CSV table of N, CA and C in Angstrom, one decimal:
chain,number,residue,atom,x,y,z
A,1,MET,N,0.8,-1.2,0.0
A,1,MET,CA,0.0,0.0,0.0
A,1,MET,C,0.9,1.2,0.0
A,2,ASN,N,0.6,2.1,-0.9
A,2,ASN,CA,1.3,3.4,-1.0
A,2,ASN,C,0.7,4.4,0.0
A,3,LEU,N,1.5,5.0,0.8
A,3,LEU,CA,1.0,5.9,1.8
A,3,LEU,C,1.5,7.3,1.5
A,4,VAL,N,0.5,8.2,1.4
A,4,VAL,CA,0.8,9.6,1.1
A,4,VAL,C,0.6,10.3,2.5
A,5,LEU,N,1.6,10.9,3.0
A,5,LEU,CA,1.6,11.6,4.2
A,5,LEU,C,1.1,13.1,4.0
A,6,THR,N,-0.2,13.2,4.0
A,6,THR,CA,-0.8,14.6,3.8
A,6,THR,C,-0.7,15.3,5.1
A,7,THR,N,-0.9,16.6,5.1
A,7,THR,CA,-1.0,17.4,6.3
A,7,THR,C,-2.2,17.0,7.1
A,8,ALA,N,-3.3,16.7,6.5
A,8,ALA,CA,-4.5,16.3,7.3
A,8,ALA,C,-4.2,15.0,8.0
A,9,PHE,N,-3.5,14.0,7.3
A,9,PHE,CA,-3.2,12.7,7.9
A,9,PHE,C,-2.3,12.9,9.1
A,10,LEU,N,-1.3,13.7,9.0
A,10,LEU,CA,-0.4,14.0,10.1
A,10,LEU,C,-1.1,14.7,11.3
A,11,LYS,N,-2.0,15.6,10.9
A,11,LYS,CA,-2.8,16.3,12.0
A,11,LYS,C,-3.6,15.3,12.7
A,12,GLU,N,-4.2,14.4,12.0
A,12,GLU,CA,-5.1,13.3,12.6
A,12,GLU,C,-4.3,12.5,13.6
A,13,ILE,N,-3.1,12.1,13.2
A,13,ILE,CA,-2.2,11.3,14.0
A,13,ILE,C,-1.9,12.1,15.3
A,14,LYS,N,-1.5,13.3,15.1
A,14,LYS,CA,-1.1,14.1,16.3
A,14,LYS,C,-2.3,14.3,17.2
A,15,ALA,N,-3.5,14.5,16.7
A,15,ALA,CA,-4.7,14.7,17.5
A,15,ALA,C,-4.9,13.4,18.3
A,16,MET,N,-4.8,12.2,17.7
A,16,MET,CA,-5.0,11.0,18.4
A,16,MET,C,-4.0,10.7,19.4
A,17,ARG,N,-2.7,11.1,19.2
A,17,ARG,CA,-1.7,10.9,20.2
A,17,ARG,C,-1.9,11.8,21.4
A,18,THR,N,-2.4,12.9,21.2
A,18,THR,CA,-2.5,13.9,22.3
A,18,THR,C,-3.8,13.9,23.0
A,19,SER,N,-4.9,13.3,22.4
A,19,SER,CA,-6.2,13.3,23.0
A,19,SER,C,-6.8,11.9,23.0
A,20,LEU,N,-7.0,11.4,24.1
A,20,LEU,CA,-7.6,10.0,24.2
A,20,LEU,C,-9.0,10.0,23.5
A,21,PHE,N,-9.8,11.0,23.6
A,21,PHE,CA,-11.1,11.0,23.0
A,21,PHE,C,-10.9,10.9,21.4
A,22,GLU,N,-9.9,11.7,20.9
A,22,GLU,CA,-9.7,11.6,19.4
A,22,GLU,C,-9.3,10.2,19.0
A,23,PHE,N,-8.4,9.6,19.9
A,23,PHE,CA,-8.0,8.2,19.6
A,23,PHE,C,-9.2,7.2,19.7
A,24,VAL,N,-10.0,7.4,20.7
A,24,VAL,CA,-11.2,6.6,20.8
A,24,VAL,C,-12.1,6.7,19.6
A,25,LYS,N,-12.3,7.9,19.1
A,25,LYS,CA,-13.1,8.1,17.9
A,25,LYS,C,-12.5,7.4,16.7
A,26,GLY,N,-11.2,7.5,16.6
A,26,GLY,CA,-10.5,7.0,15.4
A,26,GLY,C,-10.4,5.4,15.4
A,27,ALA,N,-10.3,4.8,16.6
A,27,ALA,CA,-10.1,3.4,16.7
A,27,ALA,C,-11.3,2.6,17.1
A,28,TRP,N,-12.4,3.3,17.4
A,28,TRP,CA,-13.6,2.6,17.9
A,28,TRP,C,-14.1,1.4,17.1
A,29,ASP,N,-14.2,1.7,15.8
A,29,ASP,CA,-14.8,0.6,14.9
A,29,ASP,C,-13.9,-0.6,14.9
A,30,LEU,N,-12.6,-0.5,15.2
A,30,LEU,CA,-11.7,-1.7,15.2
A,30,LEU,C,-11.9,-2.5,16.5
A,31,VAL,N,-12.5,-2.0,17.6
A,31,VAL,CA,-12.6,-2.8,18.8
A,31,VAL,C,-14.0,-3.0,19.3
A,32,ALA,N,-15.0,-2.3,18.7
A,32,ALA,CA,-16.3,-2.4,19.2
A,32,ALA,C,-17.3,-3.1,18.2
A,33,ASP,N,-18.3,-3.7,18.7
A,33,ASP,CA,-19.3,-4.4,17.9
A,33,ASP,C,-20.5,-3.5,17.5
A,34,SER,N,-20.5,-2.3,18.0
A,34,SER,CA,-21.6,-1.3,17.7
A,34,SER,C,-21.0,0.0,17.5
A,35,PRO,N,-21.8,0.9,16.9
A,35,PRO,CA,-21.3,2.3,16.6
A,35,PRO,C,-21.0,3.1,17.9
A,36,LEU,N,-20.2,4.0,17.8
A,36,LEU,CA,-19.9,4.9,18.9
A,36,LEU,C,-21.1,5.8,19.2
A,37,GLU,N,-21.6,5.7,20.4
A,37,GLU,CA,-22.7,6.5,20.8
A,37,GLU,C,-22.4,7.2,22.2
A,38,GLY,N,-23.1,8.2,22.5
A,38,GLY,CA,-22.9,8.9,23.8
A,38,GLY,C,-21.6,9.6,23.9
A,39,GLU,N,-21.3,10.4,22.8
A,39,GLU,CA,-20.0,11.0,22.8
A,39,GLU,C,-19.7,11.9,23.9
A,40,ASP,N,-20.7,12.6,24.4
A,40,ASP,CA,-20.5,13.5,25.6
A,40,ASP,C,-20.0,12.7,26.8
A,41,GLN,N,-20.6,11.6,27.1
A,41,GLN,CA,-20.2,10.8,28.2
A,41,GLN,C,-18.8,10.2,28.0
A,42,ILE,N,-18.6,9.7,26.8
A,42,ILE,CA,-17.2,9.1,26.5
A,42,ILE,C,-16.2,10.2,26.5
A,43,TRP,N,-16.5,11.4,26.1
A,43,TRP,CA,-15.5,12.5,26.1
A,43,TRP,C,-15.1,12.8,27.6
A,44,LEU,N,-16.1,12.8,28.5
A,44,LEU,CA,-15.9,13.1,29.9
A,44,LEU,C,-15.0,12.0,30.5
A,45,THR,N,-15.4,10.7,30.2
A,45,THR,CA,-14.6,9.6,30.7
A,45,THR,C,-13.1,9.7,30.2
A,46,CYS,N,-12.9,10.1,29.0
A,46,CYS,CA,-11.6,10.3,28.4
A,46,CYS,C,-10.8,11.4,29.2
A,47,GLU,N,-11.5,12.5,29.5
A,47,GLU,CA,-10.9,13.6,30.2
A,47,GLU,C,-10.4,13.1,31.6
A,48,TYR,N,-11.2,12.3,32.3
A,48,TYR,CA,-10.8,11.8,33.6
A,48,TYR,C,-9.6,10.8,33.5
A,49,LEU,N,-9.7,9.9,32.4
A,49,LEU,CA,-8.6,9.0,32.2
A,49,LEU,C,-7.3,9.7,31.9
A,50,GLU,N,-7.4,10.7,31.1
A,50,GLU,CA,-6.1,11.5,30.8
A,50,GLU,C,-5.6,12.1,32.1
A,51,ALA,N,-6.4,12.6,32.9
A,51,ALA,CA,-6.0,13.2,34.2
A,51,ALA,C,-5.3,12.1,35.0
A,52,LEU,N,-5.8,10.9,35.0
A,52,LEU,CA,-5.2,9.8,35.7
A,52,LEU,C,-3.8,9.5,35.1
A,53,TYR,N,-3.7,9.5,33.8
A,53,TYR,CA,-2.5,9.2,33.2
A,53,TYR,C,-1.4,10.3,33.5
A,54,ARG,N,-1.8,11.5,33.5
A,54,ARG,CA,-0.9,12.6,33.8
A,54,ARG,C,-0.5,12.7,35.3
A,55,GLY,N,-1.2,11.9,36.2
A,55,GLY,CA,-0.9,11.9,37.6
A,55,GLY,C,-1.6,13.0,38.4
A,56,GLU,N,-2.6,13.6,37.8
A,56,GLU,CA,-3.4,14.6,38.4
A,56,GLU,C,-4.3,14.0,39.5
A,57,THR,N,-4.6,12.7,39.3
A,57,THR,CA,-5.3,12.0,40.3
A,57,THR,C,-4.7,10.6,40.4
A,58,ARG,N,-4.7,10.0,41.6
A,58,ARG,CA,-4.0,8.7,41.7
A,58,ARG,C,-5.0,7.5,41.5
A,59,GLN,N,-6.3,7.8,41.8
A,59,GLN,CA,-7.3,6.7,41.7
A,59,GLN,C,-8.5,7.3,41.0
A,60,LEU,N,-9.2,6.4,40.3
A,60,LEU,CA,-10.4,6.9,39.6
A,60,LEU,C,-11.4,5.7,39.5
A,61,VAL,N,-12.6,6.0,39.9
A,61,VAL,CA,-13.7,5.0,39.8
A,61,VAL,C,-14.7,5.6,38.8
A,62,ILE,N,-15.0,4.7,37.8
A,62,ILE,CA,-16.0,5.1,36.8
A,62,ILE,C,-17.2,4.1,36.9
A,63,ASN,N,-18.3,4.7,37.2
A,63,ASN,CA,-19.5,3.9,37.2
A,63,ASN,C,-20.4,4.3,36.1
A,64,GLN,N,-20.7,3.4,35.2
A,64,GLN,CA,-21.6,3.7,34.1
A,64,GLN,C,-22.5,2.5,33.9
A,65,PRO,N,-23.7,2.8,33.3
A,65,PRO,CA,-24.6,1.6,33.0
A,65,PRO,C,-24.0,0.7,32.0
A,66,PRO,N,-24.4,-0.5,31.9
A,66,PRO,CA,-23.9,-1.5,30.9
A,66,PRO,C,-24.1,-1.0,29.5
A,67,ALA,N,-23.3,-1.4,28.6
A,67,ALA,CA,-23.4,-1.1,27.2
A,67,ALA,C,-23.2,0.4,26.9
A,68,THR,N,-22.4,1.1,27.6
A,68,THR,CA,-22.2,2.5,27.3
A,68,THR,C,-20.8,2.8,26.9
A,69,GLY,N,-20.0,1.7,26.7
A,69,GLY,CA,-18.7,1.9,26.2
A,69,GLY,C,-17.6,2.0,27.2
A,70,LYS,N,-17.9,1.8,28.5
A,70,LYS,CA,-16.9,2.0,29.5
A,70,LYS,C,-15.7,1.0,29.4
A,71,SER,N,-16.0,-0.3,29.2
A,71,SER,CA,-15.0,-1.3,29.0
A,71,SER,C,-14.1,-1.1,27.8
A,72,ARG,N,-14.8,-0.7,26.7
A,72,ARG,CA,-14.0,-0.5,25.4
A,72,ARG,C,-13.1,0.7,25.6
A,73,VAL,N,-13.5,1.7,26.3
A,73,VAL,CA,-12.7,2.9,26.5
A,73,VAL,C,-11.6,2.6,27.6
A,74,CYS,N,-12.0,2.1,28.7
A,74,CYS,CA,-11.1,2.0,29.9
A,74,CYS,C,-10.2,0.8,29.8
A,75,SER,N,-10.7,-0.3,29.3
A,75,SER,CA,-9.9,-1.6,29.3
A,75,SER,C,-9.2,-1.9,28.0
A,76,ILE,N,-9.6,-1.3,26.9
A,76,ILE,CA,-9.0,-1.6,25.6
A,76,ILE,C,-8.3,-0.4,25.0
A,77,LEU,N,-9.0,0.7,24.8
A,77,LEU,CA,-8.4,1.9,24.1
A,77,LEU,C,-7.5,2.7,25.0
A,78,PHE,N,-7.8,2.9,26.3
A,78,PHE,CA,-7.0,3.7,27.2
A,78,PHE,C,-5.6,3.0,27.3
A,79,PRO,N,-5.4,1.7,27.6
A,79,PRO,CA,-4.1,1.2,27.7
A,79,PRO,C,-3.3,1.4,26.4
A,80,VAL,N,-3.9,1.2,25.2
A,80,VAL,CA,-3.2,1.4,24.0
A,80,VAL,C,-2.8,2.9,23.8
A,81,TRP,N,-3.7,3.8,24.2
A,81,TRP,CA,-3.3,5.3,24.1
A,81,TRP,C,-2.2,5.6,25.1
A,82,CYS,N,-2.2,5.0,26.2
A,82,CYS,CA,-1.1,5.2,27.2
A,82,CYS,C,0.2,4.7,26.6
A,83,TRP,N,0.2,3.6,25.9
A,83,TRP,CA,1.5,3.2,25.2
A,83,TRP,C,1.9,4.1,24.1
A,84,LEU,N,1.0,4.9,23.5
A,84,LEU,CA,1.4,5.9,22.6
A,84,LEU,C,2.2,7.0,23.3
A,85,GLN,N,1.9,7.2,24.5
A,85,GLN,CA,2.6,8.2,25.3
A,85,GLN,C,3.9,7.6,25.8
A,86,ASP,N,3.9,6.4,26.3
A,86,ASP,CA,5.1,5.8,26.9
A,86,ASP,C,5.0,4.3,26.7
A,87,PRO,N,5.6,3.7,25.7
A,87,PRO,CA,5.5,2.3,25.3
A,87,PRO,C,6.2,1.4,26.3
A,88,LYS,N,6.8,1.9,27.4
A,88,LYS,CA,7.4,1.1,28.4
A,88,LYS,C,6.5,0.8,29.6
A,89,LEU,N,5.3,1.3,29.6
A,89,LEU,CA,4.4,1.2,30.7
A,89,LEU,C,3.9,-0.3,30.9
A,90,GLY,N,3.8,-0.7,32.1
A,90,GLY,CA,3.3,-2.0,32.5
A,90,GLY,C,1.8,-1.8,32.9
A,91,ILE,N,0.9,-2.6,32.4
A,91,ILE,CA,-0.5,-2.5,32.7
A,91,ILE,C,-1.0,-3.8,33.2
A,92,LEU,N,-1.6,-3.7,34.4
A,92,LEU,CA,-2.2,-4.8,35.1
A,92,LEU,C,-3.7,-4.7,35.0
A,93,ALA,N,-4.3,-5.7,34.3
A,93,ALA,CA,-5.8,-5.6,34.1
A,93,ALA,C,-6.5,-6.7,34.8
A,94,CYS,N,-7.5,-6.3,35.6
A,94,CYS,CA,-8.3,-7.3,36.4
A,94,CYS,C,-9.8,-7.2,36.0
A,95,SER,N,-10.4,-8.3,35.9
A,95,SER,CA,-11.8,-8.4,35.6
A,95,SER,C,-12.4,-9.6,36.3
A,96,TYR,N,-13.7,-9.7,36.5
A,96,TYR,CA,-14.3,-10.8,37.3
A,96,TYR,C,-14.0,-12.2,36.7
A,97,SER,N,-13.9,-12.2,35.4
A,97,SER,CA,-13.6,-13.5,34.8
A,97,SER,C,-12.3,-13.4,33.9
A,98,HIS,N,-11.6,-14.5,33.9
A,98,HIS,CA,-10.4,-14.5,33.1
A,98,HIS,C,-10.7,-14.4,31.6
A,99,SER,N,-11.8,-15.0,31.2
A,99,SER,CA,-12.2,-14.9,29.8
A,99,SER,C,-12.6,-13.5,29.4
A,100,LEU,N,-13.2,-12.7,30.2
A,100,LEU,CA,-13.4,-11.3,29.9
A,100,LEU,C,-12.1,-10.5,29.7
A,101,GLY,N,-11.2,-10.7,30.6
A,101,GLY,CA,-9.9,-10.1,30.5
A,101,GLY,C,-9.1,-10.5,29.2
A,102,VAL,N,-9.3,-11.8,28.9
A,102,VAL,CA,-8.7,-12.3,27.6
A,102,VAL,C,-9.3,-11.7,26.4
A,103,ASP,N,-10.7,-11.5,26.5
A,103,ASP,CA,-11.4,-10.8,25.4
A,103,ASP,C,-10.8,-9.4,25.2
A,104,PHE,N,-10.7,-8.7,26.3
A,104,PHE,CA,-10.1,-7.3,26.2
A,104,PHE,C,-8.7,-7.4,25.6
A,105,GLY,N,-7.9,-8.3,26.0
A,105,GLY,CA,-6.5,-8.5,25.5
A,105,GLY,C,-6.5,-8.8,24.0
A,106,SER,N,-7.5,-9.7,23.6
A,106,SER,CA,-7.6,-10.0,22.2
A,106,SER,C,-7.9,-8.8,21.3
A,107,ARG,N,-8.8,-7.9,21.8
A,107,ARG,CA,-9.2,-6.7,21.1
A,107,ARG,C,-8.0,-5.7,21.0
A,108,ILE,N,-7.2,-5.7,22.1
A,108,ILE,CA,-6.0,-4.8,22.0
A,108,ILE,C,-5.0,-5.3,21.0
A,109,ILE,N,-4.8,-6.6,21.0
A,109,ILE,CA,-3.9,-7.2,20.0
A,109,ILE,C,-4.4,-7.0,18.6
A,110,GLN,N,-5.7,-7.2,18.4
A,110,GLN,CA,-6.3,-7.0,17.1
A,110,GLN,C,-6.1,-5.6,16.6
A,111,LEU,N,-6.3,-4.6,17.5
A,111,LEU,CA,-6.1,-3.2,17.2
A,111,LEU,C,-4.7,-2.9,16.8
A,112,MET,N,-3.8,-3.4,17.7
A,112,MET,CA,-2.3,-3.0,17.5
A,112,MET,C,-1.8,-3.7,16.3
A,113,GLN,N,-2.3,-4.8,15.8
A,113,GLN,CA,-1.8,-5.5,14.6
A,113,GLN,C,-2.6,-5.1,13.4
A,114,SER,N,-3.6,-4.2,13.5
A,114,SER,CA,-4.3,-3.7,12.3
A,114,SER,C,-3.5,-2.8,11.5
A,115,GLU,N,-3.8,-2.8,10.2
A,115,GLU,CA,-3.1,-1.9,9.3
A,115,GLU,C,-3.3,-0.5,9.7
A,116,TRP,N,-4.5,-0.2,10.1
A,116,TRP,CA,-4.9,1.2,10.5
A,116,TRP,C,-3.9,1.7,11.6
A,117,PHE,N,-3.7,0.8,12.6
A,117,PHE,CA,-2.8,1.2,13.7
A,117,PHE,C,-1.3,1.3,13.3
A,118,GLN,N,-0.9,0.3,12.6
A,118,GLN,CA,0.5,0.2,12.2
A,118,GLN,C,0.9,1.3,11.2
A,119,LEU,N,0.0,1.9,10.5
A,119,LEU,CA,0.3,3.0,9.6
A,119,LEU,C,0.5,4.3,10.4
A,120,ARG,N,-0.1,4.4,11.6
A,120,ARG,CA,-0.1,5.6,12.3
A,120,ARG,C,0.8,5.7,13.5
A,121,PHE,N,1.1,4.5,14.2
A,121,PHE,CA,1.7,4.6,15.5
A,121,PHE,C,2.9,3.6,15.6
A,122,ALA,N,3.8,3.8,16.5
A,122,ALA,CA,5.0,3.1,16.6
A,122,ALA,C,5.0,1.8,17.5
A,123,PRO,N,4.3,1.8,18.6
A,123,PRO,CA,4.3,0.7,19.5
A,123,PRO,C,4.0,-0.6,18.8
A,124,ARG,N,4.8,-1.6,19.0
A,124,ARG,CA,4.6,-2.9,18.4
A,124,ARG,C,4.6,-4.0,19.4
A,125,LEU,N,3.8,-5.1,19.2
A,125,LEU,CA,3.7,-6.2,20.0
A,125,LEU,C,5.0,-7.1,19.8
A,126,LYS,N,5.5,-7.7,20.9
A,126,LYS,CA,6.6,-8.5,20.9
A,126,LYS,C,6.2,-9.9,20.5
A,127,GLY,N,7.0,-10.6,19.6
A,127,GLY,CA,6.8,-12.0,19.3
A,127,GLY,C,5.8,-12.1,18.2
A,128,GLY,N,5.7,-13.3,17.6
A,128,GLY,CA,4.8,-13.6,16.5
A,128,GLY,C,3.4,-13.6,16.8
A,129,LYS,N,3.0,-14.4,17.9
A,129,LYS,CA,1.6,-14.5,18.2
A,129,LYS,C,1.4,-14.3,19.7
A,130,PRO,N,1.2,-13.1,20.1
A,130,PRO,CA,1.1,-12.8,21.5
A,130,PRO,C,-0.1,-13.4,22.2
A,131,SER,N,0.0,-13.8,23.4
A,131,SER,CA,-1.1,-14.3,24.2
A,131,SER,C,-2.0,-13.2,24.7
A,132,PRO,N,-3.3,-13.3,24.5
A,132,PRO,CA,-4.2,-12.2,24.9
A,132,PRO,C,-4.2,-12.0,26.4
A,133,SER,N,-3.8,-13.0,27.2
A,133,SER,CA,-3.8,-12.8,28.6
A,133,SER,C,-2.5,-12.2,29.2
A,134,ASP,N,-1.5,-12.2,28.4
A,134,ASP,CA,-0.2,-11.7,29.0
A,134,ASP,C,0.7,-11.5,27.8
A,135,PHE,N,1.0,-10.2,27.4
A,135,PHE,CA,1.8,-9.9,26.3
A,135,PHE,C,2.7,-8.7,26.6
A,136,GLU,N,3.7,-8.6,25.7
A,136,GLU,CA,4.7,-7.5,25.9
A,136,GLU,C,4.8,-6.7,24.6
A,137,LEU,N,5.3,-5.5,24.7
A,137,LEU,CA,5.6,-4.7,23.5
A,137,LEU,C,7.1,-4.7,23.3
A,138,GLU,N,7.5,-4.5,22.0
A,138,GLU,CA,8.9,-4.5,21.7
A,138,GLU,C,9.7,-3.4,22.5
A,139,GLN,N,9.0,-2.3,22.8
A,139,GLN,CA,9.6,-1.2,23.5
A,139,GLN,C,9.6,-1.4,25.0
A,140,GLY,N,9.2,-2.6,25.6
A,140,GLY,CA,9.3,-2.9,27.0
A,140,GLY,C,8.0,-2.9,27.8
A,141,GLY,N,7.0,-2.3,27.2
A,141,GLY,CA,5.7,-2.3,28.0
A,141,GLY,C,5.1,-3.7,28.0
A,142,TRP,N,4.1,-3.8,28.8
A,142,TRP,CA,3.4,-5.1,28.9
A,142,TRP,C,2.0,-5.0,29.5
A,143,ARG,N,1.2,-6.1,29.3
A,143,ARG,CA,-0.2,-6.2,29.9
A,143,ARG,C,-0.3,-7.6,30.5
A,144,TYR,N,-0.8,-7.6,31.7
A,144,TYR,CA,-1.0,-8.9,32.4
A,144,TYR,C,-2.5,-8.9,32.8
A,145,THR,N,-3.2,-10.0,32.6
A,145,THR,CA,-4.6,-10.2,32.9
A,145,THR,C,-4.7,-11.1,34.2
A,146,THR,N,-5.5,-10.6,35.1
A,146,THR,CA,-5.8,-11.4,36.3
A,146,THR,C,-7.3,-11.3,36.7
A,147,THR,N,-7.7,-11.9,37.8
A,147,THR,CA,-9.0,-11.8,38.3
A,147,THR,C,-8.9,-11.4,39.8
A,148,PRO,N,-10.0,-11.1,40.4
A,148,PRO,CA,-9.9,-10.7,41.9
A,148,PRO,C,-9.3,-11.8,42.7
A,149,HIS,N,-9.4,-13.1,42.3
A,149,HIS,CA,-8.8,-14.2,43.1
A,149,HIS,C,-7.5,-14.7,42.4
A,150,GLY,N,-7.0,-14.1,41.4
A,150,GLY,CA,-5.8,-14.5,40.7
A,150,GLY,C,-4.5,-14.0,41.4
A,151,GLN,N,-3.4,-14.5,40.9
A,151,GLN,CA,-2.1,-14.2,41.4
A,151,GLN,C,-1.5,-13.0,40.7
A,152,VAL,N,-1.0,-12.0,41.4
A,152,VAL,CA,-0.4,-10.8,40.8
A,152,VAL,C,1.0,-10.6,41.4
A,153,THR,N,1.4,-11.5,42.3
A,153,THR,CA,2.7,-11.3,42.9
A,153,THR,C,3.8,-11.1,41.9
A,154,GLY,N,4.6,-10.1,42.0
A,154,GLY,CA,5.7,-9.8,41.1
A,154,GLY,C,5.3,-8.8,40.0
A,155,TYR,N,4.0,-8.6,39.8
A,155,TYR,CA,3.5,-7.6,38.8
A,155,TYR,C,3.2,-6.3,39.4
A,156,HIS,N,3.9,-5.3,39.1
A,156,HIS,CA,3.7,-4.0,39.7
A,156,HIS,C,3.4,-3.0,38.5
A,157,GLY,N,2.2,-3.0,38.0
A,157,GLY,CA,1.9,-2.2,36.9
A,157,GLY,C,1.9,-0.8,37.2
A,158,ASP,N,2.4,0.0,36.2
A,158,ASP,CA,2.3,1.4,36.2
A,158,ASP,C,0.9,1.9,36.3
A,159,ILE,N,0.0,1.2,35.5
A,159,ILE,CA,-1.4,1.5,35.5
A,159,ILE,C,-2.1,0.2,35.8
A,160,ARG,N,-3.1,0.3,36.8
A,160,ARG,CA,-3.8,-0.9,37.2
A,160,ARG,C,-5.3,-0.6,36.9
A,161,ILE,N,-5.9,-1.5,36.1
A,161,ILE,CA,-7.3,-1.3,35.7
A,161,ILE,C,-8.1,-2.4,36.3
A,162,VAL,N,-9.1,-2.1,37.0
A,162,VAL,CA,-10.1,-3.1,37.5
A,162,VAL,C,-11.4,-2.8,36.9
A,163,ASP,N,-11.8,-3.7,36.0
A,163,ASP,CA,-13.1,-3.5,35.2
A,163,ASP,C,-14.0,-4.6,35.5
A,164,ASP,N,-15.2,-4.3,36.1
A,164,ASP,CA,-16.2,-5.3,36.4
A,164,ASP,C,-15.6,-6.3,37.3
A,165,PRO,N,-15.2,-6.0,38.6
A,165,PRO,CA,-14.5,-6.9,39.4
A,165,PRO,C,-15.5,-8.0,40.0
A,166,ILE,N,-16.8,-7.8,40.0
A,166,ILE,CA,-17.8,-8.8,40.4
A,166,ILE,C,-18.8,-9.0,39.3
A,167,LYS,N,-19.2,-10.3,39.1
A,167,LYS,CA,-20.1,-10.6,38.1
A,167,LYS,C,-21.4,-10.0,38.3
A,168,PRO,N,-22.0,-9.3,37.3
A,168,PRO,CA,-23.3,-8.6,37.4
A,168,PRO,C,-24.4,-9.6,37.6
């Protein structure tokens, strides 16, 4: 594929690197099964997550009704956006079931291996076929999946995400 680096394309990349919300809008269709809805709510979620990344707050609890995009934003797109800022970050991801955490990991891998992502951003997954439950980036970052009853000894993530810790 021939790539023409237009000014608009470069501005789009810069906007997605600097704004989680712009990244969410750009990558949504690659990780979600339904169209992006509730942009005001998602924008606000992104603003709080960016504040968390910048260290303006140490902890953040986000309570939203089911099917409003919280998991897609917080557990899939936010970690990838953080790696755009610092691809050496370790991310510890916890969910009530291991299979849900693996699903989130699979969607991250799918996104990062997509042509769309690889044409725009530098972070790359390490190895030929990464495991959705535990993978690394070539630049040193990583993601480890666990459950509330799982083992995390030895994993000290820079970012710790707990999404749906108890089964609804």
